[in-house]
């Protein structure tokens, strides 16, 4: 995954889990079929919390959103289907390709935790989110848009609709 110019990338300091979830919710509210969200960050940085917010933004509030570390893919149905993928336990890039990411994206929204493990599998048009632990409850969240529709989603998040 590459970095975009400054106008397509910004950093937010989230002061709480609630704010991190709110950022995800704003992305979900603006999401479109085909949107891929590639998340990276160390354990405990808030990747699943952000995806939980994304799910809420898609109208998925009937199920707990949990990390798919062991099942690899969780599907949730809302305004658009959400495919929550975790690359953490995959050992080979071929396993990531075999998941059928293109088919999932054509149907709904795809959120990939640990996307940096197999970055070549991530489509060129995507939203890249890096979460860093900045304090006990604070997270430094850097969001970059790679694509036109993705920039529109980024603009909505940048407008502060998540607060």
PDB file of C-alpha atoms in Angstrom:
ATOM      1  CA  UNK A   1       0.000   0.000   0.000  1.00  0.00           C
ATOM      2  CA  UNK A   2       1.321   3.388  -0.919  1.00  0.00           C
ATOM      3  CA  UNK A   3       0.806   6.796   0.575  1.00  0.00           C
ATOM      4  CA  UNK A   4      -1.207   9.480  -1.184  1.00  0.00           C
ATOM      5  CA  UNK A   5      -0.535  13.211  -1.253  1.00  0.00           C
ATOM      6  CA  UNK A   6      -1.365  15.281   1.814  1.00  0.00           C
ATOM      7  CA  UNK A   7      -4.764  16.293   0.450  1.00  0.00           C
ATOM      8  CA  UNK A   8      -5.785  12.636   0.335  1.00  0.00           C
ATOM      9  CA  UNK A   9      -4.494  11.734   3.775  1.00  0.00           C
ATOM     10  CA  UNK A  10      -4.993  13.070   7.279  1.00  0.00           C
ATOM     11  CA  UNK A  11      -4.506  12.067  10.899  1.00  0.00           C
ATOM     12  CA  UNK A  12      -7.073  12.132  13.693  1.00  0.00           C
ATOM     13  CA  UNK A  13      -6.345  11.714  17.383  1.00  0.00           C
ATOM     14  CA  UNK A  14      -9.143   9.632  18.885  1.00  0.00           C
ATOM     15  CA  UNK A  15      -9.498  10.107  22.618  1.00  0.00           C
ATOM     16  CA  UNK A  16     -11.648   7.066  23.265  1.00  0.00           C
ATOM     17  CA  UNK A  17     -12.992   3.791  21.939  1.00  0.00           C
ATOM     18  CA  UNK A  18     -16.288   5.608  21.328  1.00  0.00           C
ATOM     19  CA  UNK A  19     -14.566   8.153  19.051  1.00  0.00           C
ATOM     20  CA  UNK A  20     -12.711   5.407  17.174  1.00  0.00           C
ATOM     21  CA  UNK A  21     -16.007   3.611  16.626  1.00  0.00           C
ATOM     22  CA  UNK A  22     -17.524   6.922  15.479  1.00  0.00           C
ATOM     23  CA  UNK A  23     -14.854   7.295  12.799  1.00  0.00           C
ATOM     24  CA  UNK A  24     -15.745   3.830  11.538  1.00  0.00           C
ATOM     25  CA  UNK A  25     -19.445   4.705  11.638  1.00  0.00           C
ATOM     26  CA  UNK A  26     -18.827   7.776   9.433  1.00  0.00           C
ATOM     27  CA  UNK A  27     -17.021   5.567   6.919  1.00  0.00           C
ATOM     28  CA  UNK A  28     -19.888   3.063   6.975  1.00  0.00           C
ATOM     29  CA  UNK A  29     -22.505   5.763   6.439  1.00  0.00           C
ATOM     30  CA  UNK A  30     -20.655   6.998   3.336  1.00  0.00           C
ATOM     31  CA  UNK A  31     -19.647   3.517   2.094  1.00  0.00           C
ATOM     32  CA  UNK A  32     -20.509   2.178  -1.334  1.00  0.00           C
ATOM     33  CA  UNK A  33     -20.457  -1.315  -2.852  1.00  0.00           C
ATOM     34  CA  UNK A  34     -16.875  -2.062  -3.806  1.00  0.00           C
ATOM     35  CA  UNK A  35     -15.284  -0.093  -0.967  1.00  0.00           C
ATOM     36  CA  UNK A  36     -12.257  -1.839   0.515  1.00  0.00           C
ATOM     37  CA  UNK A  37     -10.885  -0.625   3.848  1.00  0.00           C
ATOM     38  CA  UNK A  38      -7.358  -1.846   4.606  1.00  0.00           C
ATOM     39  CA  UNK A  39      -6.477  -1.605   8.303  1.00  0.00           C
ATOM     40  CA  UNK A  40      -3.116  -1.933   9.936  1.00  0.00           C
ATOM     41  CA  UNK A  41      -1.888  -1.469  13.457  1.00  0.00           C
ATOM     42  CA  UNK A  42      -0.487  -3.438  16.332  1.00  0.00           C
ATOM     43  CA  UNK A  43      -2.566  -5.690  18.574  1.00  0.00           C
ATOM     44  CA  UNK A  44      -4.952  -3.632  20.668  1.00  0.00           C
ATOM     45  CA  UNK A  45      -4.745  -0.534  18.482  1.00  0.00           C
ATOM     46  CA  UNK A  46      -8.474  -0.514  17.706  1.00  0.00           C
ATOM     47  CA  UNK A  47      -8.847  -2.161  14.300  1.00  0.00           C
ATOM     48  CA  UNK A  48     -11.870  -4.226  15.331  1.00  0.00           C
ATOM     49  CA  UNK A  49     -13.387  -1.257  17.182  1.00  0.00           C
ATOM     50  CA  UNK A  50     -13.199   0.806  13.991  1.00  0.00           C
ATOM     51  CA  UNK A  51     -14.777  -2.038  11.984  1.00  0.00           C
ATOM     52  CA  UNK A  52     -17.548  -2.259  14.587  1.00  0.00           C
ATOM     53  CA  UNK A  53     -18.289   1.405  13.877  1.00  0.00           C
ATOM     54  CA  UNK A  54     -18.181   0.769  10.129  1.00  0.00           C
ATOM     55  CA  UNK A  55     -20.764  -1.977  10.642  1.00  0.00           C
ATOM     56  CA  UNK A  56     -22.992   0.361  12.648  1.00  0.00           C
ATOM     57  CA  UNK A  57     -22.747   2.914   9.820  1.00  0.00           C
ATOM     58  CA  UNK A  58     -23.996   0.215   7.448  1.00  0.00           C
ATOM     59  CA  UNK A  59     -26.989  -0.413   9.717  1.00  0.00           C
ATOM     60  CA  UNK A  60     -25.569  -3.591  11.220  1.00  0.00           C
ATOM     61  CA  UNK A  61     -26.549  -3.360  14.856  1.00  0.00           C
ATOM     62  CA  UNK A  62     -28.019  -6.797  15.432  1.00  0.00           C
ATOM     63  CA  UNK A  63     -24.760  -8.662  16.033  1.00  0.00           C
ATOM     64  CA  UNK A  64     -21.568  -8.200  18.003  1.00  0.00           C
ATOM     65  CA  UNK A  65     -18.663  -7.407  15.685  1.00  0.00           C
ATOM     66  CA  UNK A  66     -15.699  -9.563  16.635  1.00  0.00           C
ATOM     67  CA  UNK A  67     -12.280 -10.097  15.146  1.00  0.00           C
ATOM     68  CA  UNK A  68     -12.375 -12.892  12.569  1.00  0.00           C
ATOM     69  CA  UNK A  69      -8.874 -14.075  13.536  1.00  0.00           C
ATOM     70  CA  UNK A  70      -9.804 -17.747  13.598  1.00  0.00           C
ATOM     71  CA  UNK A  71     -12.616 -17.874  11.038  1.00  0.00           C
ATOM     72  CA  UNK A  72     -10.758 -15.454   8.689  1.00  0.00           C
ATOM     73  CA  UNK A  73     -13.982 -13.929   7.240  1.00  0.00           C
ATOM     74  CA  UNK A  74     -17.173 -12.775   8.956  1.00  0.00           C
ATOM     75  CA  UNK A  75     -20.127 -11.614   6.868  1.00  0.00           C
ATOM     76  CA  UNK A  76     -22.731  -9.223   8.235  1.00  0.00           C
ATOM     77  CA  UNK A  77     -25.789  -8.048   6.292  1.00  0.00           C
ATOM     78  CA  UNK A  78     -26.890  -4.423   6.451  1.00  0.00           C
ATOM     79  CA  UNK A  79     -27.528  -1.625   3.946  1.00  0.00           C
ATOM     80  CA  UNK A  80     -24.628  -3.304   2.135  1.00  0.00           C
ATOM     81  CA  UNK A  81     -23.022  -6.603   3.148  1.00  0.00           C
ATOM     82  CA  UNK A  82     -19.866  -6.179   5.226  1.00  0.00           C
ATOM     83  CA  UNK A  83     -17.095  -8.727   4.814  1.00  0.00           C
ATOM     84  CA  UNK A  84     -14.744  -8.473   7.795  1.00  0.00           C
ATOM     85  CA  UNK A  85     -11.470 -10.228   6.975  1.00  0.00           C
ATOM     86  CA  UNK A  86      -8.390 -10.863   9.094  1.00  0.00           C
ATOM     87  CA  UNK A  87      -5.075 -11.635   7.369  1.00  0.00           C
ATOM     88  CA  UNK A  88      -3.257 -12.187  10.692  1.00  0.00           C
ATOM     89  CA  UNK A  89      -3.304 -15.997  10.651  1.00  0.00           C
ATOM     90  CA  UNK A  90      -2.784 -16.433   6.912  1.00  0.00           C
ATOM     91  CA  UNK A  91       0.651 -17.749   6.072  1.00  0.00           C
ATOM     92  CA  UNK A  92       0.802 -17.412   2.288  1.00  0.00           C
ATOM     93  CA  UNK A  93      -0.370 -14.801  -0.169  1.00  0.00           C
ATOM     94  CA  UNK A  94      -2.163 -17.526  -2.110  1.00  0.00           C
ATOM     95  CA  UNK A  95      -4.485 -17.978   0.897  1.00  0.00           C
ATOM     96  CA  UNK A  96      -5.401 -14.299   0.733  1.00  0.00           C
ATOM     97  CA  UNK A  97      -6.090 -14.512  -3.010  1.00  0.00           C
ATOM     98  CA  UNK A  98      -8.250 -17.624  -2.509  1.00  0.00           C
ATOM     99  CA  UNK A  99     -10.638 -15.694  -0.245  1.00  0.00           C
ATOM    100  CA  UNK A 100     -12.234 -14.115  -3.330  1.00  0.00           C
ATOM    101  CA  UNK A 101     -11.779 -10.499  -2.333  1.00  0.00           C
ATOM    102  CA  UNK A 102     -12.968  -9.211  -5.735  1.00  0.00           C
ATOM    103  CA  UNK A 103     -16.240 -11.121  -5.475  1.00  0.00           C
ATOM    104  CA  UNK A 104     -16.849  -9.866  -1.941  1.00  0.00           C
ATOM    105  CA  UNK A 105     -16.094  -6.275  -2.945  1.00  0.00           C
ATOM    106  CA  UNK A 106     -18.456  -6.457  -5.915  1.00  0.00           C
ATOM    107  CA  UNK A 107     -21.244  -7.308  -3.486  1.00  0.00           C
ATOM    108  CA  UNK A 108     -20.526  -4.996  -0.565  1.00  0.00           C
ATOM    109  CA  UNK A 109     -17.879  -3.446   1.671  1.00  0.00           C
ATOM    110  CA  UNK A 110     -14.681  -5.259   2.650  1.00  0.00           C
ATOM    111  CA  UNK A 111     -12.698  -4.419   5.797  1.00  0.00           C
ATOM    112  CA  UNK A 112      -9.334  -6.173   6.109  1.00  0.00           C
ATOM    113  CA  UNK A 113      -7.452  -6.271   9.402  1.00  0.00           C
ATOM    114  CA  UNK A 114      -3.685  -6.775   9.086  1.00  0.00           C
ATOM    115  CA  UNK A 115      -3.948  -5.819   5.398  1.00  0.00           C
ATOM    116  CA  UNK A 116      -0.250  -4.944   5.314  1.00  0.00           C
ATOM    117  CA  UNK A 117       0.641  -8.654   5.611  1.00  0.00           C
ATOM    118  CA  UNK A 118      -0.472  -9.189   2.001  1.00  0.00           C
ATOM    119  CA  UNK A 119      -0.702  -5.660   0.601  1.00  0.00           C
ATOM    120  CA  UNK A 120      -0.489  -6.906  -3.003  1.00  0.00           C
ATOM    121  CA  UNK A 121      -3.931  -8.505  -2.610  1.00  0.00           C
ATOM    122  CA  UNK A 122      -5.543  -5.166  -1.716  1.00  0.00           C
ATOM    123  CA  UNK A 123      -7.042  -3.437  -4.787  1.00  0.00           C
ATOM    124  CA  UNK A 124      -5.406  -0.188  -5.892  1.00  0.00           C
ATOM    125  CA  UNK A 125      -8.563   1.753  -5.012  1.00  0.00           C
ATOM    126  CA  UNK A 126      -9.115   1.495  -1.269  1.00  0.00           C
ATOM    127  CA  UNK A 127      -9.064   3.375   2.000  1.00  0.00           C
ATOM    128  CA  UNK A 128      -5.966   2.748   4.077  1.00  0.00           C
ATOM    129  CA  UNK A 129      -6.194   3.206   7.834  1.00  0.00           C
ATOM    130  CA  UNK A 130      -3.268   2.979  10.212  1.00  0.00           C
ATOM    131  CA  UNK A 131      -4.036   2.896  13.933  1.00  0.00           C
ATOM    132  CA  UNK A 132      -1.319   3.635  16.476  1.00  0.00           C
ATOM    133  CA  UNK A 133      -1.544   3.500  20.251  1.00  0.00           C
ATOM    134  CA  UNK A 134      -0.849   7.062  21.426  1.00  0.00           C
ATOM    135  CA  UNK A 135      -1.851   6.661  25.070  1.00  0.00           C
ATOM    136  CA  UNK A 136      -4.002   4.536  27.349  1.00  0.00           C
ATOM    137  CA  UNK A 137      -7.198   5.472  25.488  1.00  0.00           C
ATOM    138  CA  UNK A 138      -5.826   7.642  22.666  1.00  0.00           C
ATOM    139  CA  UNK A 139      -5.244   6.393  19.141  1.00  0.00           C
ATOM    140  CA  UNK A 140      -3.508   8.165  16.278  1.00  0.00           C
ATOM    141  CA  UNK A 141      -5.537   7.237  13.211  1.00  0.00           C
ATOM    142  CA  UNK A 142      -4.132   8.046   9.782  1.00  0.00           C
ATOM    143  CA  UNK A 143      -6.564   7.657   6.912  1.00  0.00           C
ATOM    144  CA  UNK A 144      -5.588   7.766   3.228  1.00  0.00           C
ATOM    145  CA  UNK A 145      -7.859   7.555   0.196  1.00  0.00           C
ATOM    146  CA  UNK A 146      -6.766   5.770  -2.958  1.00  0.00           C
ATOM    147  CA  UNK A 147      -9.503   6.395  -5.549  1.00  0.00           C
ATOM    148  CA  UNK A 148     -12.260   8.877  -6.376  1.00  0.00           C
ATOM    149  CA  UNK A 149     -15.103   7.309  -4.386  1.00  0.00           C
ATOM    150  CA  UNK A 150     -12.694   6.692  -1.545  1.00  0.00           C
ATOM    151  CA  UNK A 151     -11.797  10.413  -1.498  1.00  0.00           C
ATOM    152  CA  UNK A 152     -15.498  11.238  -1.089  1.00  0.00           C
ATOM    153  CA  UNK A 153     -15.693   8.916   1.915  1.00  0.00           C
ATOM    154  CA  UNK A 154     -12.528  10.495   3.331  1.00  0.00           C
ATOM    155  CA  UNK A 155     -14.038  13.982   2.918  1.00  0.00           C
ATOM    156  CA  UNK A 156     -17.025  12.940   5.010  1.00  0.00           C
ATOM    157  CA  UNK A 157     -14.803  11.654   7.794  1.00  0.00           C
ATOM    158  CA  UNK A 158     -12.664  14.794   7.564  1.00  0.00           C
ATOM    159  CA  UNK A 159     -15.765  16.951   7.940  1.00  0.00           C
ATOM    160  CA  UNK A 160     -16.074  15.586  11.463  1.00  0.00           C
ATOM    161  CA  UNK A 161     -19.347  13.719  11.042  1.00  0.00           C
ATOM    162  CA  UNK A 162     -17.951  11.109  13.454  1.00  0.00           C
ATOM    163  CA  UNK A 163     -17.852  13.426  16.495  1.00  0.00           C
TER     164      UNK A 163
END
